[in-house]
Amino acid sequence: MTNSKKSTKKSELKGIELHVKGIVQGVGFRPFIYNLAVKNTITGTVCNTSAGVIIQAYAEEDVLNHFTASITAEAPPLAQILEIQSKPLPTCTPFSQEFQILVSEENSSSATAIPPDIALCSDCLAELLSPEDRRHLYPFINCTNCGPRFTIVETIPYDRPKTSMKVFPMCPACLQEYEDPSNRRFHAQPNACQVCGPQLSWYRRDGVTDSSKPSIILAVEALLSGHVLAIRGLGGFHLSVNAFNTEAVSLLRKRKNRPTKPLAVMVKDIDTAKRLCTISPSEEEMLLSPEHPIVLLPQKNTDSPLADNVSAGVGDIGIMLPYTPLHHLLFHHNDCPEALVMTSGNISGHPICISNESAIEQLADIADGFLLHNREILTRVDDSVVKKIHHGFRIFRRSRGYCPSPLVINHSLPEVIGCGGGLKSTFCLGRDNLTFLSQHIGDLFNLESYTFYLESVKHHKNVFEIEPEVAVRDLHPDYLSSHFAESLGITVYTAQHHHSHAVAVMAEHGIDHDVLAIVLDGTGYGTDGTIWGGEILLSSLTTFKRLGHLEQLMLPGGDKAAIEPWRMAVSALYHIYGRDVFSSSHLPPLLHHVEKSIRDAVLSMMENDFNSPLTSSCGRLFDAVASLTDLRLYSDYEGHAAMELEALAQKAPASDLKKQIFSSLQKNYSPFLCKKGGKWEIISSEFVKMVFNKKSAGFDVSQIAFDFHIELICAISKLTKQLSEQYNIDTIVLSGGCMQNRLLMEGFFYALENLGLQVYTGRKIPVNDGGISFGQTIIGGLHHVSRNSDEGN
Ligand code: ZN
Ligand code: ZN
Ligand code: FE
């Protein structure tokens, strides 16, 4: 031994092996360990394996203890440590006097994780804009703390040769950074520069390249001319226009066949965001978080400079900040508008385009120009969407920045896949106490979406090394996801839609005991063959009992009624008053716009019980009320009428939610409730009657909309309180797509907490159908575990 200090203490050296699991690859974890080890004069090695990071460390015992504690305490910002296993090493002699980072191993199995894609960090942004920096204005700058991850990973372990960066050999300068443990690009897999890395290009609509000027300048010129741009981003293409230009926005809407659905807007910086929207400190923090999601924010009323057709009719606007260097470069150009519409680059109903070829082909009729690059996107990931409701952020769409982070649960699952539903599809893989909820796939109604679904399942199975032995599907036999489950040739369990919604919330919060679940939703297949959607369930993680539901109404025309809210208004009125009401002078004006012959056909349908299934859907009740308050007869997208009803209610003169809830809770709600066949019914007709009468009497429609929310919340809450006493359960979970309505969710929190109940809802998992695959995974996984243990007995 040459190192005299070490050699005199050699007898006291101990060796340990630490196995770190979680998001520890691609987040600067090995350099962090290296630096921590060097700082503490520890020798040994660190290595990425597909099972996580393995550290072998040699030092005195107290130094090792301090080192182990520091790993958790000082971990890099993007690391998520799920577990550290420690075992003593048999030999106390390191094979080298230095701490070393070893080449990644390809072996073994089990829990590892790939980090999500992260917005450009402030260090990289500073370099991007610094004329002295060698990456000045380089659109693909990144480091260990930021940049693409999940979208460029082919397989694990996460190392450059296993990513789409493998075709860009690093130049000597980049390689030196990559290999220098003290550099902030040490082992940053997507590291690149102008000399060696990906490049931008500009294509005209006819697919011919144009290099007459820098691509960014051509793009900004096109935006200023009111053109529609297709921009290749991190997880797919965006379609973009100047958000201040009404004509450009309507051109995009027309070409994309998206007449009214709100469009997301990317703004230059946080100050621009504050000029357009009312933003709380926590919302500002969320906009600037490493995930950089779209945050739904209330638009400022005072003469917003945004084109009014960006979010027509709906109160909130989806705002995000630039998250790739390319976005920053666009806004850095002096002439670039400070707000750009950035909507998914896809044909309506199809998944977003990810390759240059598919974009040029599919978006040819939509985009006037294409801002492209040559770093391949291997996994499609949309922008995530969040909204702050009742003290917390609720995730409406969980994709970029969040996927594929695992969610840890309380239970141990077999290798299982929850296949999801039909709308807003996702799937979820589970193994042991980890679950991996997929990115948002979209509505699973056509071949293109289904192909995306299949590709994503394959990719997730591959990178997380999960080969399901159990599949869980929705009760609905005709969902493509149900067919997929049945096609796998493994054990299949079914889970009822609203039970899956409930369990998603329970499992996210680690609730193992029975709860009462209030699930207000669009549609889900019920165990009795009718369509459910306004349910109070007694729910455990594996079973449920339907204790109550909204009164069933006929859904004339089946699925058609979901896109034609007037049908539900007609159904409700017919149910309450019979045919005569339609010749009454009190019929809300909007309903007169439905052609009489069509309305009569719908009435006959119901009279003859033809194609008019029964539904307890809360979404459909909102549709009926939206038509009765003259909002709309037809919906352009799922939840359209309900979103407008919420926006209308927020304009009510007396709209102090908390105050109105507390005073209404004093009322007797028994006229709204009845018990039939052992189940409670919340009488939807009573709400409809109330709305109809107030409308006839000339009340303010916004107040009618607001009061409808209050009455619904209070009636359901009072029934829930009664059930909580009967069943001795005071934990309530809120779920279902309708809970994305801020008034509803906050109102339920106020009401139920006021009644002494404990209330939970989704935070990391969407309460809409994007979350049901997670619920399914738990329900089916636990069923399988208990079935196997029963068989073992
Ligand atoms: Zn960075
Ligand atoms: Zn380089
Ligand atoms: Fe649902």
Short mmCIF file of N, CA, C and O and ligand atoms in Angstrom, two decimals, residues 497-498 501 521 523 769, ligand 3:
data_model
loop_
_atom_site.label_atom_id
_atom_site.label_comp_id
_atom_site.label_asym_id
_atom_site.label_seq_id
_atom_site.Cartn_x
_atom_site.Cartn_y
_atom_site.Cartn_z
N HIS A 497 -66.32 -0.32 -14.07
CA HIS A 497 -65.74 0.99 -14.39
C HIS A 497 -65.64 1.92 -13.17
O HIS A 497 -64.57 2.48 -12.89
N HIS A 498 -66.74 2.07 -12.45
CA HIS A 498 -66.74 3.05 -11.36
C HIS A 498 -66.05 2.52 -10.12
O HIS A 498 -65.51 3.29 -9.32
N HIS A 501 -62.56 3.45 -10.82
CA HIS A 501 -62.36 4.86 -10.48
C HIS A 501 -62.11 5.01 -8.97
O HIS A 501 -61.22 5.75 -8.55
N ASP A 521 -69.63 10.60 -13.18
CA ASP A 521 -68.89 10.22 -14.38
C ASP A 521 -69.77 10.35 -15.61
O ASP A 521 -70.96 10.60 -15.52
N THR A 523 -69.92 7.79 -18.67
CA THR A 523 -70.55 6.48 -18.79
C THR A 523 -69.61 5.36 -18.39
O THR A 523 -68.40 5.45 -18.56
N ASP A 769 -61.18 8.98 -16.95
CA ASP A 769 -60.93 7.61 -17.38
C ASP A 769 -59.45 7.29 -17.59
O ASP A 769 -59.07 6.13 -17.73
FE FE B 3 -65.30 7.03 -16.21
#
